[in-house]
Each structure stands twice: as C-alpha cells, then as structure tokens.
XYZ file of C-alpha atoms in Angstrom:
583
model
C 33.858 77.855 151.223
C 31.014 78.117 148.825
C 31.373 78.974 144.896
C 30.524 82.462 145.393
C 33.264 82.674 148.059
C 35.714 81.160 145.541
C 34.505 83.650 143.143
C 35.098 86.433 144.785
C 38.699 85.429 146.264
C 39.830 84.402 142.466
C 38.536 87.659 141.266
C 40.653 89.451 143.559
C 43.742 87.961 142.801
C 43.228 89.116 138.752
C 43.056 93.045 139.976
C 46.571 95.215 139.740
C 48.693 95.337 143.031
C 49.669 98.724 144.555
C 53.216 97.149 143.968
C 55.852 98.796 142.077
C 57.172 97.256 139.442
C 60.896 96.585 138.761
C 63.089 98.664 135.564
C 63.728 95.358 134.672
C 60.143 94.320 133.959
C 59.134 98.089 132.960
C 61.673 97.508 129.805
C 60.690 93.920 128.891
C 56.630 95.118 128.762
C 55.723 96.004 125.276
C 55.159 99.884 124.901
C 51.791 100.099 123.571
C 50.747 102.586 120.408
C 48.973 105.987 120.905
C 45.916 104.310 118.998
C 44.765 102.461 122.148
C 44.869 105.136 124.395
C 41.299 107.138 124.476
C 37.828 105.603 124.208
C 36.959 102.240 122.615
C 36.538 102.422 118.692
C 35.187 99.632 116.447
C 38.192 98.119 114.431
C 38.413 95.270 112.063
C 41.852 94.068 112.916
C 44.019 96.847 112.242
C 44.911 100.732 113.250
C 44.026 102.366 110.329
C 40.514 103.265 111.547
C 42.716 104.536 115.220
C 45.034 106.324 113.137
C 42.534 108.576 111.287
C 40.445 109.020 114.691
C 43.546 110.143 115.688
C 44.488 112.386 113.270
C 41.394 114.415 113.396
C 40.869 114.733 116.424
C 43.526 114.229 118.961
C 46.475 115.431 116.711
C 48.591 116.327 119.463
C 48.560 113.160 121.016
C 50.530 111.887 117.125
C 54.070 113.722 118.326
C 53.808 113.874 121.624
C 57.004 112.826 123.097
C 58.353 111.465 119.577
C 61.930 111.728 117.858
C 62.076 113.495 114.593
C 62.416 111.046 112.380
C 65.948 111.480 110.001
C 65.355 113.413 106.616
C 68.007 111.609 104.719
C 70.577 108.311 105.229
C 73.552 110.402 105.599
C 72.225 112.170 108.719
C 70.677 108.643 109.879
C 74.660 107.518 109.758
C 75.940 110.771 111.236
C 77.090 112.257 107.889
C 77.784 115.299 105.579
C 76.238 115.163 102.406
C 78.052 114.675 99.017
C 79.319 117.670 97.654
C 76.893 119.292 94.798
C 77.597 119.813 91.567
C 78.433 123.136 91.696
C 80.726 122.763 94.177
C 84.269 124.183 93.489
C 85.837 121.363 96.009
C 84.272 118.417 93.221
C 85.072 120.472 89.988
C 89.031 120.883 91.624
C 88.579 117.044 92.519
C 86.988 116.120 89.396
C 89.991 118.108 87.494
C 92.449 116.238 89.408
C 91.052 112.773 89.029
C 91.036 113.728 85.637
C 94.781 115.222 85.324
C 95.723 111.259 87.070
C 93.964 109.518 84.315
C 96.142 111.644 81.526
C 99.171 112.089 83.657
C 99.440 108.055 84.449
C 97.860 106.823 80.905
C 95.030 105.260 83.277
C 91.823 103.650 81.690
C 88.693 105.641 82.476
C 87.382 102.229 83.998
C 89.946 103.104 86.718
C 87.041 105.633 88.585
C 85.067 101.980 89.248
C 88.201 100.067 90.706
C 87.448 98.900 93.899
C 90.962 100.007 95.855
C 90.595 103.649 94.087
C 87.106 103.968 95.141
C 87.724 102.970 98.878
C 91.104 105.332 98.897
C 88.212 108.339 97.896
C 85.810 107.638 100.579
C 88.702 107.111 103.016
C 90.307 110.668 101.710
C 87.191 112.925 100.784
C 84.272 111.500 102.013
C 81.943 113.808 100.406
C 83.242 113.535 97.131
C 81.144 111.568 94.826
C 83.558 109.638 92.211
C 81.838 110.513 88.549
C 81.427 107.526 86.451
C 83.623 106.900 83.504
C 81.380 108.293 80.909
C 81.599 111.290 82.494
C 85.282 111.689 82.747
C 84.867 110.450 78.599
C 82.369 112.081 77.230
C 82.355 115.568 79.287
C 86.020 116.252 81.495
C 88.128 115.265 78.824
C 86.394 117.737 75.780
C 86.034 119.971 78.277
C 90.214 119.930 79.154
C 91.016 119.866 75.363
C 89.237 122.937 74.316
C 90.349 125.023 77.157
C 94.074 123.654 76.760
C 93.540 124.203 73.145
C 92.775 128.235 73.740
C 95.951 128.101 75.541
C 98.487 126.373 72.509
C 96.536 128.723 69.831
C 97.457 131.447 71.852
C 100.850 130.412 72.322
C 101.071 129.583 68.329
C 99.820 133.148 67.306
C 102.293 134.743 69.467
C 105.534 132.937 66.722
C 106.082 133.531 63.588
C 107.969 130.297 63.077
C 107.821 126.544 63.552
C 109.596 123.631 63.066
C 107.665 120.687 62.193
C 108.580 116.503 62.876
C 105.874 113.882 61.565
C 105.279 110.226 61.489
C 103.099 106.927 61.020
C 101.981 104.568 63.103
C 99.550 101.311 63.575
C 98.499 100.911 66.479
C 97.288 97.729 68.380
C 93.827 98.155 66.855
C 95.279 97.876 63.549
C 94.540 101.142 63.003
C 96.822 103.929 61.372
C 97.741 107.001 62.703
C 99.793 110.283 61.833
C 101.504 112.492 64.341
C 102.391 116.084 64.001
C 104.723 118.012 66.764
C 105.502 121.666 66.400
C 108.430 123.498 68.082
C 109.367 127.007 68.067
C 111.567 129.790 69.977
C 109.291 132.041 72.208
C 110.139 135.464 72.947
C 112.465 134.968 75.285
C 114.380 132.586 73.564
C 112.888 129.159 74.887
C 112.186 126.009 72.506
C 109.041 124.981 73.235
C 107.413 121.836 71.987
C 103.711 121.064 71.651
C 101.976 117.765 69.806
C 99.363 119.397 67.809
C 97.400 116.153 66.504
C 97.568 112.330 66.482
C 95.060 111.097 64.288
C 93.980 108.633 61.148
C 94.831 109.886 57.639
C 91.906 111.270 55.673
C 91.694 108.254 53.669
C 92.743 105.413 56.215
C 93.116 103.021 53.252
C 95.364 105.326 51.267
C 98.613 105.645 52.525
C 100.395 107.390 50.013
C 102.276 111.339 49.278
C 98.683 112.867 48.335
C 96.656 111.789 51.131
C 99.506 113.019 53.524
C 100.039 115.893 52.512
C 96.380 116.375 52.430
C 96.083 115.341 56.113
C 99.088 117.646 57.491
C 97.853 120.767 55.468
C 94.464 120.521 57.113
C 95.647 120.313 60.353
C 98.007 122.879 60.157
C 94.896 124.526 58.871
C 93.366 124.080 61.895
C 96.039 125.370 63.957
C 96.791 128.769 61.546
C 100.139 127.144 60.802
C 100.451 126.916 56.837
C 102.693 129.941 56.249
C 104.843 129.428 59.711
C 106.659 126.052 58.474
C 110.468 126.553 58.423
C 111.180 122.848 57.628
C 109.328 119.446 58.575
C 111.631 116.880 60.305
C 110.828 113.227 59.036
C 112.542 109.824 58.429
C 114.226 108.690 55.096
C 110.886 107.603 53.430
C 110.507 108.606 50.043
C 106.861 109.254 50.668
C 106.915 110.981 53.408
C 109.555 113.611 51.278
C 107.569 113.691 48.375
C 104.422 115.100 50.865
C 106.292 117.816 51.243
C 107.227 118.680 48.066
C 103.402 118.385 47.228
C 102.574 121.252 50.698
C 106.157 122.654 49.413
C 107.160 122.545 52.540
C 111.200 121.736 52.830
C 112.290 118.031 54.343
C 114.998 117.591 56.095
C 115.692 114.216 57.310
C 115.956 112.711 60.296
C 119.608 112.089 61.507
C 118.753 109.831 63.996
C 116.852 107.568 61.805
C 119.872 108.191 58.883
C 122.371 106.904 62.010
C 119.897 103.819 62.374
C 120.567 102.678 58.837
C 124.011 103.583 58.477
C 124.542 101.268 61.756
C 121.927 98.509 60.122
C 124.583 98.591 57.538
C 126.965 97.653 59.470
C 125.333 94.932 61.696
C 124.700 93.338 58.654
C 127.996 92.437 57.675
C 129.067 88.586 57.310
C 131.834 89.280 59.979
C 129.580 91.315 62.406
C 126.425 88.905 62.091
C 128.434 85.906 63.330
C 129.372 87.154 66.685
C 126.132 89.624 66.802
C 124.232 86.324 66.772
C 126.211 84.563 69.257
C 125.852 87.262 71.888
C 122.016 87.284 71.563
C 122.150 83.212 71.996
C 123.917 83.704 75.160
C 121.910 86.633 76.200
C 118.684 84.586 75.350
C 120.039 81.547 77.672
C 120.102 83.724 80.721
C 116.898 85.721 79.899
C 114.595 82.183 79.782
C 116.551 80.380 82.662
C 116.312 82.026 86.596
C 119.386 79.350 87.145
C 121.787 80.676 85.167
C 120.698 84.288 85.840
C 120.594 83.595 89.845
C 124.454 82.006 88.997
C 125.554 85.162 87.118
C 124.022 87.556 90.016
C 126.270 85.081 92.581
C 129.211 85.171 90.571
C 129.772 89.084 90.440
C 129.585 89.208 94.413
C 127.674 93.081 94.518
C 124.631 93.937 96.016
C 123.674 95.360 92.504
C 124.683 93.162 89.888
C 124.107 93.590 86.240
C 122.263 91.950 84.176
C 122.653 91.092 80.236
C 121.026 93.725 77.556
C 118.418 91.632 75.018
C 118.659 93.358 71.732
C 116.269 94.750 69.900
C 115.829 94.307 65.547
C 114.313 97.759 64.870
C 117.245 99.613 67.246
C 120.777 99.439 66.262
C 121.478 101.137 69.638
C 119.847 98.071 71.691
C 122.766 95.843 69.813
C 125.468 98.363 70.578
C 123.926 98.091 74.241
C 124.066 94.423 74.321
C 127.331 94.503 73.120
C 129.106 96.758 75.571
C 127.227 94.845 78.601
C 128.517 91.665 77.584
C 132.123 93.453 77.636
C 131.629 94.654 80.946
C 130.588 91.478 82.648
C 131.944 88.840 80.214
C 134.375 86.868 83.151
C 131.073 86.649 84.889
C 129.297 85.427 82.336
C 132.500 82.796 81.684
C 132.272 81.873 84.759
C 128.730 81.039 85.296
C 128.291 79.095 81.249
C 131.489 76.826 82.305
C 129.110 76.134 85.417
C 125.863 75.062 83.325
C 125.294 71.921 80.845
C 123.608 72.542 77.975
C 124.271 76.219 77.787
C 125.544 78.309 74.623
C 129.843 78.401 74.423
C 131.306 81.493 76.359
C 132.853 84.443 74.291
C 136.364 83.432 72.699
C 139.313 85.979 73.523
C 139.497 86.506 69.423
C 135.980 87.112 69.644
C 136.354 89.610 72.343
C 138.745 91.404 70.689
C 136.276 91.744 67.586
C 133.139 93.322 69.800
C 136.182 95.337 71.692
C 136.527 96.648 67.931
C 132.758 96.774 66.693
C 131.966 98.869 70.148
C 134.775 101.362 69.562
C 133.114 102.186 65.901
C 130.039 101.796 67.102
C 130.440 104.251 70.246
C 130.623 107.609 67.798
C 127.360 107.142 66.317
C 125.875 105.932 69.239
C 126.670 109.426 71.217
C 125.959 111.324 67.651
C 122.199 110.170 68.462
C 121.763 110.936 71.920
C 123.058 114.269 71.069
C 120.713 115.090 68.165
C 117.803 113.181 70.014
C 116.277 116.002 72.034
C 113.849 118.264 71.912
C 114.779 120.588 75.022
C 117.486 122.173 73.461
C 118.706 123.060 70.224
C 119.977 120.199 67.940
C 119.590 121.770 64.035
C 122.963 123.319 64.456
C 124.465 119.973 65.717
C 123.816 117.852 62.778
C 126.914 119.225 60.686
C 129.272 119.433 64.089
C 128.408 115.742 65.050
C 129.203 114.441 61.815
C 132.580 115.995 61.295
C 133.116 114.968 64.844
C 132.021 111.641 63.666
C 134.986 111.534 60.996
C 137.152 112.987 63.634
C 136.754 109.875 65.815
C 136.809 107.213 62.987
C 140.360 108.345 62.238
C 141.298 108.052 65.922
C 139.521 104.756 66.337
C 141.660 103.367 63.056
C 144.691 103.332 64.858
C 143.463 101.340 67.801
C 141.989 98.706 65.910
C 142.848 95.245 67.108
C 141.890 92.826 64.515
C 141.643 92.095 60.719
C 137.811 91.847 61.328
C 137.763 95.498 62.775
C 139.490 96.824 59.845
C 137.556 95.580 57.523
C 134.361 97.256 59.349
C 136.062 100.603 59.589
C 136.648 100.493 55.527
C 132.598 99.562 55.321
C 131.801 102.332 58.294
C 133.752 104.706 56.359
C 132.077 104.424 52.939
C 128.586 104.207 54.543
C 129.619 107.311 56.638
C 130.081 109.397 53.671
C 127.479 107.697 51.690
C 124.529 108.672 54.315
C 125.520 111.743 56.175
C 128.011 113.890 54.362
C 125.128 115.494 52.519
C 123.773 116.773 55.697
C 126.671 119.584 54.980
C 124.806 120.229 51.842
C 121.528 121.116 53.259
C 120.564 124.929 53.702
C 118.769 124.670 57.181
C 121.722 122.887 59.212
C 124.118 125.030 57.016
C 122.574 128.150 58.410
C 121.851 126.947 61.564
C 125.469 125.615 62.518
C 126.420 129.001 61.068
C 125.126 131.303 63.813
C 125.520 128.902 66.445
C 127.944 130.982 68.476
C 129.713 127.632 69.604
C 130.388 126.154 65.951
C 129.971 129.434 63.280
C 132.348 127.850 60.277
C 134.712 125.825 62.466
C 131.918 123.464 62.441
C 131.927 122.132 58.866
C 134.012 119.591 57.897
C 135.158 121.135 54.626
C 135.420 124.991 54.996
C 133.898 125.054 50.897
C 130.941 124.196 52.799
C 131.565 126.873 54.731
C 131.678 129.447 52.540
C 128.300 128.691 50.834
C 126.533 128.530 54.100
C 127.664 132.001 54.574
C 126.100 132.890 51.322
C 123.103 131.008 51.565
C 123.248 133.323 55.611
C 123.669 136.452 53.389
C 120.372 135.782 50.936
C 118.333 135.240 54.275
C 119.478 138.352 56.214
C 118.299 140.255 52.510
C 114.798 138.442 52.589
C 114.390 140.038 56.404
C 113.127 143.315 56.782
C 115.997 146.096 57.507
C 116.937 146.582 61.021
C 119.797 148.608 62.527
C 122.891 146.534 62.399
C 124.223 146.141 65.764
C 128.092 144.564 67.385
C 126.159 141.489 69.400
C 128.676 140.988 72.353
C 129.634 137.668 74.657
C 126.981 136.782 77.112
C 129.939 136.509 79.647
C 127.134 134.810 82.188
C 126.995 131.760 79.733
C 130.388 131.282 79.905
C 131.861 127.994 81.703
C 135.081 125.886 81.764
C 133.246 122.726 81.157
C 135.045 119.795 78.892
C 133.932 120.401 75.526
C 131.679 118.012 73.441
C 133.756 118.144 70.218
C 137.437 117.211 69.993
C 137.821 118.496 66.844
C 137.011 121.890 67.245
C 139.958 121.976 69.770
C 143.232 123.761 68.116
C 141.255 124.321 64.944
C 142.651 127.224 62.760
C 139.953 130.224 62.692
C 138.290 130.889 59.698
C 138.183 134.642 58.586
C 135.429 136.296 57.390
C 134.921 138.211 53.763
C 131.773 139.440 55.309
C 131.171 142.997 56.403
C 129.009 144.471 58.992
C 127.424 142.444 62.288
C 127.864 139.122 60.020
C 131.800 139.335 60.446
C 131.671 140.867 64.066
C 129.804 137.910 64.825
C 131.553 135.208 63.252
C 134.989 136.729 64.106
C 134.199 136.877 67.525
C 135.615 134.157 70.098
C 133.466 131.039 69.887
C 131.655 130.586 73.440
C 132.136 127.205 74.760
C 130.473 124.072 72.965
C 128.916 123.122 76.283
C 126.909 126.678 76.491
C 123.439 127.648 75.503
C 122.827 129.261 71.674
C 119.562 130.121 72.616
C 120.857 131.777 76.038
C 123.684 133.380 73.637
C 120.617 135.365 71.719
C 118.779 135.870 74.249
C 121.505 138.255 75.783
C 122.436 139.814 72.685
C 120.906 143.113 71.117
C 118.559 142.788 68.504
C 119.811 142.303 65.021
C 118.892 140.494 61.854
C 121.111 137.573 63.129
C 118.891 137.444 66.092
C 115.731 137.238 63.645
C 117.220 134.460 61.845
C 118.831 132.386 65.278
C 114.843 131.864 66.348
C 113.777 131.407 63.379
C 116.357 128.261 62.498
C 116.696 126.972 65.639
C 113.139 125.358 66.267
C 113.884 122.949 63.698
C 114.467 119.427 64.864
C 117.479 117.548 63.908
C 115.623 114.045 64.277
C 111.865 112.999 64.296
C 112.198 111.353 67.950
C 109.469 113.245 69.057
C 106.851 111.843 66.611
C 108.253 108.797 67.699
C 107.957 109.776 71.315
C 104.205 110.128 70.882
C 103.805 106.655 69.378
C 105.876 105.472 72.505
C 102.745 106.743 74.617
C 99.723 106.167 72.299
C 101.391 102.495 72.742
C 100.322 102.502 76.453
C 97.091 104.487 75.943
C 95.658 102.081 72.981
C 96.722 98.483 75.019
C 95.475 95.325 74.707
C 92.529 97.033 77.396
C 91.670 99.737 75.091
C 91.946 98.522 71.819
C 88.267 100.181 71.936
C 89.108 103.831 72.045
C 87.712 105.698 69.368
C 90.565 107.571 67.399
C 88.951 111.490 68.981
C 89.501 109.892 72.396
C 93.195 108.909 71.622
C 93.807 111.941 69.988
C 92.790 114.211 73.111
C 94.294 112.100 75.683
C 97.920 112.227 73.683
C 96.952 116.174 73.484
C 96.784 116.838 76.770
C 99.364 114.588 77.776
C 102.197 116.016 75.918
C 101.193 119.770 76.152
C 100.684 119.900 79.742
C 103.406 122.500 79.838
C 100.759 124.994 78.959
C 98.728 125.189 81.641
C-alpha cells in the first residue's frame, strides 16, 4: 500500500465511532464548561474573555441546567439559622443562662467552656451562646435594675425594718460592708432582702464615722432612714458606736455573744488540755487514708462516720468535734491501738470530762441554732432562750461527773450572767418576748423584768396612733400538741396583769404552744395596736447570721478565679442572688 493509502486508512481510524459509549466512561470524561460551546473566540489562556462573550450575548446558556448555588453555610449544612436578637426564645435563653451563672455562683468565663458550649448546640441548636462580656457588662445591669424596681416596691409598701450589718475582706484584700433588711409584709410574712455589699466610702478608714457614713447613704438609696427599728450587729464597739452616730438603736448579736461566752470557756486550763488532744487525734486520721480506711472497717456500717476537724473562729465546730469523738470513741480505740506512731486513745477519766464539757456545752449550742434564722421570728426568743439556758445549767449541775466539770459549770455560770443576762434589759427583746403569744411574761427570767417590759409595751402603744381596742382571740388553726421547746415554761405560775384594756386580755389569755407561729398568731387576730406593734418588733433579728451568710457566698463568688471582679460586679451578683425571692 502506498503512503497515501496509509494516510487515508490512519485518518479513518482518528474519526468518532457510531458506538455508544458505556455510563462508566460517560462519568469518568471531564464535563466541559459552557465557554467552549459556540464559535471559536481568540483567548490568551484563560475564560475570562468566554465568560464576558457569554454574558452578553448568550446569557441563557450561563444557568441553563445549573443548581442554585446556597445563600448561606447553614442551608449548605441543612440548617436553621441562629435565632436573632430580637428573638423572645434567646432573650428567655439568655435570662436563663444568666439566672445559672447567679443561681450556681458560676464565673462568666463559664459561657466559653468547652462541655457547656457543646451541651447548647446539642440542646438548642439555634441559640447563639453570648460572650461573657455580654452576660457582664449588659444581662447582669440589666437583671439588677429591674429586680431593684421590684425590692423598692416591696420596701415602700413597710413601714418598718430590721436591720443586721457586717465587715468583711475578701480574697482580694479588699473590704467590704453588708447590709440585710427584714420586715413583716402585710400578711404577716418576714421577708428578708440583702440591700448592698460593697467597700466603705473611705476603704482605708475603717472606723464609727466612715460607717455610719456608708450605711446612712445606702439606706439613702433605698428610702430607708426613718424605717430602722433596730440594727442587729456583733459585740464590736465600733460597729455600736455607728449607730449611736445614725442614732439608730444596736442590739447585739446573740449568736456572736454565745460565741464568746463559749470561747470563754474553751479557754480554760482544764478544757484546753483535752480540747487539744482531741484535735491531735482528729488531725491523725484527717492526713492518713490508713487509719481513716481502719476506722471506716472497724465500725462495720455501710455509712460510717467520720471525725469532726474543729474550727478556731467557731466554738460550735469544737462542740461538734467533741460529741463525734463520743459517739465513735471504741472505734477510734480500736483502730489507734492498731497503728504505730499514732496519738494515745481517749482515757476513761478523760471521757468522762468531754461527757461533762458536751452536756454544758449542748444548751448554748441549741440557744444558737434557735436564734440563727432568718425565716421566722427570733427577737422574741433571745430572753426565752436564755432563761431556758439557766434552766438547763441547774439540771446539768446535778449530773456532773467530775471535779473538772464542776469547776466549768462555776466558770459557765459567771460568764452566763456576765454576757447575756442583760439581754433582759434591752427594750426591743423586752417588747418583743412580751407580745409573743407563746412567751408574754412567763418568758423572763425575773418577773421585775417583766413588769418594766410591760411599761416600756405601754409607752409604745401611746406613741401609736389611736385605734379601736379590740379582745384578739386564739387562732385555734395554729394550735398543735407538739413537744414544747422550753422546759421551763412548763408548770410555770401565770403572771397577772395590772393592765387594762386589750393589753390584759391579751396577756391573760392562754399562751398558744411554744412550737406555733407568732406571726401566724397576728395574722389571725383583729386589728389592734398590739397588732401594729407585733410587725413592727418582730422583723428585728436576734443575731447578725445573715450578714454573715452573705460573706459565706461573696467567699465563693470572689475565689482565687475572680479575685478580678470589680466591687459593682460583686455587689450585683450577691444582689440578685439573695433576693431572688422577688421575682
């Protein structure tokens, strides 16, 4: 065959078969771009030159048989979009998340954690997590004036409130005053709100002046200057001689008056011996697992108990450890004649001593749980729980067991009188124990006292405006046969009253049971000036535990983590922590 036949036979095996191709090789050939379809064009190497041809004048040819391509990367990935700002489902989320950071004590940084941010997404999808600026800066001013509205509202509503107030450094080194308020609402409840928690006005002065100063223009704030019954602190001389300065009258705290009386006695030469031998033996088990895993064997429970470390600046946390190493001392035998090098076990003379110290311990320690609330009334308590305090040491004396316990009950008894008898002497608790329908005058120790608080009762009723006298019956409904609180009150002779009018119906009425309600009491009864007087006595605190309460939580808000916190940012957390009741 010649060239040209070779020619021709090669060119006709480059031409396109009639052949249909497979799917297989139809989906590995390359799709080729619009650009190249349509007459031949000049181009330098690229498709811009195609494109614009295109463009101008073959624009259908651009979207013919094209996908949309996806507005945003949420519908790309088959998603809703984040809800907007104005959405109510993220302002109720951003409220909550909120409410969880005051609620919990959380750090704001808490919104960037990595688990809490996955839980979100996994929960609400659409909800966008704010950062913690915003929760700092806008949510929480935000929460604090409109909780604020609410308290004011509350607070205009009274015409009396009872007052507690403290100090405090925190972990930033900086120092802080509290202020709580409590008063009787209208239909006889005892509220409590925390109304600031914030640096003096000087910070570097802490003395009567620049106290008062700082209370007075906070209670400013709050319209609260001519409202103040009686402010509730501890025994510090400066914190009484503030309120001489506002004229404000001090009564002071029991609990903290307990605290020392009890300091008193742990610091006795007899008492301080074995006191310091329990917390040797305590301190063995707390710092080795060995001895603690051998005392958890020993007592053969499936919830064993542990020993109680005490604590300097709480008597109670001695009187704790005390009565746990009672319970459990055969264990605790046991398991130190086990160990080498551990402290000697408890003697059976010494065990008869802390079998003493708890027994004169145990009155004051219930005295200050009792006066310690701030849910129910405890003013009227203070003069009861002492005399019942008196009532118990005598018991107590006659069960003594060794020469060491009597010699603490003739210390307890001259501290007792030395640091709480004068409580008696005080017009608020005198009043308020007075028209406590439980107590009236069979609560006083000495019925002299008595008889003056029913005079001091009878220049308060004349500083009231004139209302018509009416019999206030029994509340039959707040009746019970529950044990009563106060032994001595049982087969006490009845004190008549001199008094004429509601004043004797009232007081020569039956005494409801100590375990009732005052306030429920009132709020049952007709209105009267004793009525007038029961709400406005009994929002005043018997201790400052409150205040201290406060401090307890600004602990855990201003950590080691947060030492940061600017004082306004403590201040409004604590606020709408502790007043959440309002909303």
């Amino acid at each position: 065959m010649d060239d040209e036949g070779r020619m021709e036979n090669y060119l006709k095996r480059l031409e396109p078969t009639e052949e249909v191709e497979t799917e297989s090789a139809q989906k590995r050939k390359r799709e080729r771009s619009v650009v190249w379809d349509g007459k031949h064009l000049k181009t330098a190497g690229n498709t811009s030159n195609l494109l614009d041809h295109l463009k101008r004048l073959h624009p259908s040819r651009m979207t013919a048989d094209k996908e949309p391509m996806p507005k945003t990367m949420a519908t790309f990935l088959n998603k809703e979009p984040f809800y907007g700002s104005d959405s109510n489902v993220k302002k109720r989320l951003d409220k909550k998340v909120m409410d969880m950071i005051v609620k919990d004590v959380r750090p704001f940084s808490c919104v960037h954690d990595e688990g809490f941010v996955e839980l979100m997404q996994e929960a609400v999808p659409r909800y966008k997590l704010p950062s913690r600026t915003y929760f700092r800066d806008v949510m929480l001013p935000t929460e604090y004036d409109l909780l604020s509205l609410k308290l004011r509202a509350a607070l205009e509503a009274v015409k009396h409130v009872g007052l507690t107030t403290d100090l405090w450094t925190s972990a930033a080194n900086e120092g802080y005053i509290t202020i709580t308020c409590h008063f009787i609402t209208e239909n006889f409840k005892l509220t409590s709100a925390l109304l600031s928690t914030a640096p003096l006005m000087t910070p570097t002065n802490h003395n009567a002046q620049n106290i008062a100063d700082s209370i007075s223009l906070m209670l400013a704030k709050w319209g609260l200057l001519s409202k103040v019954v009686t402010v509730t602190t501890d025994n510090d001389s400066t914190m009484k001689k503030a309120c001489d300065i506002l004229e404000f009258k001090h009564l002071p705290c029991l609990a903290h008056t307990i605290n020392l009386l009890a300091q008193d006695i742990l610091k006795l030469a007899a008492v301080n011996v074995i006191i310091s031998k329990c917390k040797r033996i305590v301190t063995y088990f707390k710092h080795s697992t060995i001895a603690t895993a051998k005392l958890k064997e020993a007592q053969n429970t499936n919830e064993p108990l542990l020993l109680i470390q005490e604590v300097s600046t709480r008597w109670n946390s001695a009187y704790a450890m005390v009565k746990r190493i009672l319970q459990i001392n055969e264990y605790v035998t046991l398991t130190l004649l086990k160990l080498r090098n551990g402290p000697s076990p408890i003697t059976n003379e010494e065990l008869d001593v802390l079998n003493d110290l708890s027994d004169l311990l145990s009155p004051f320690h219930e005295a200050t749980l009792s006066v310690s609330t701030n849910t129910k009334v405890s003013v009227s308590l203070i003069i009861p729980v002492i005399a019942e305090i008196h009532h118990k040491m005598n018991q107590v004396k006659a069960q003594l067991r060794t020469q060491e316990g009597k010699k603490i009950y003739v210390v307890v008894q001259k501290r007792l009188v030395e640091r709480l008898d004068s409580f008696e002497t005080h017009t608020i608790p005198r009043i308020a124990t007075l028209i406590d329908p439980r107590f009236k005058k069979d609560g006083f120790l000495r019925s002299s006292n008595a008889e003056q608080a029913a005079e001091a009762l009878e220049l308060e009723l004349l500083s009231l405006e004139p209302t018509t006298p009416r019999r206030p019956p029994t509340p039959e409904s707040t009746l019970n046969e529950a044990s009563s609180k106060f032994s001595f009150l049982q087969n006490k002779p009845k004190v008549k009253s001199t008094r004429a009018d509601a004043t004797r119906q009232f007081m020569e009425n039956e005494n409801i049971p100590d375990t009732c309600d005052p306030l429920k009491y009132w709020e049952m009864t007709a209105d009267n000036e004793l009525k007038l007087v029961a709400k406005k006595f009994f929002c005043v605190q018997a201790s400052s535990c409150e205040s201290e309460r406060v401090f307890s939580l600004a602990g855990q808000t201003i950590s080691d983590r947060r030492t940061r916190l600017k004082p306004e940012v403590v201040d409004q957390l604590l606020f709408l922590n502790k007043n959440r009741h309002f909303n």
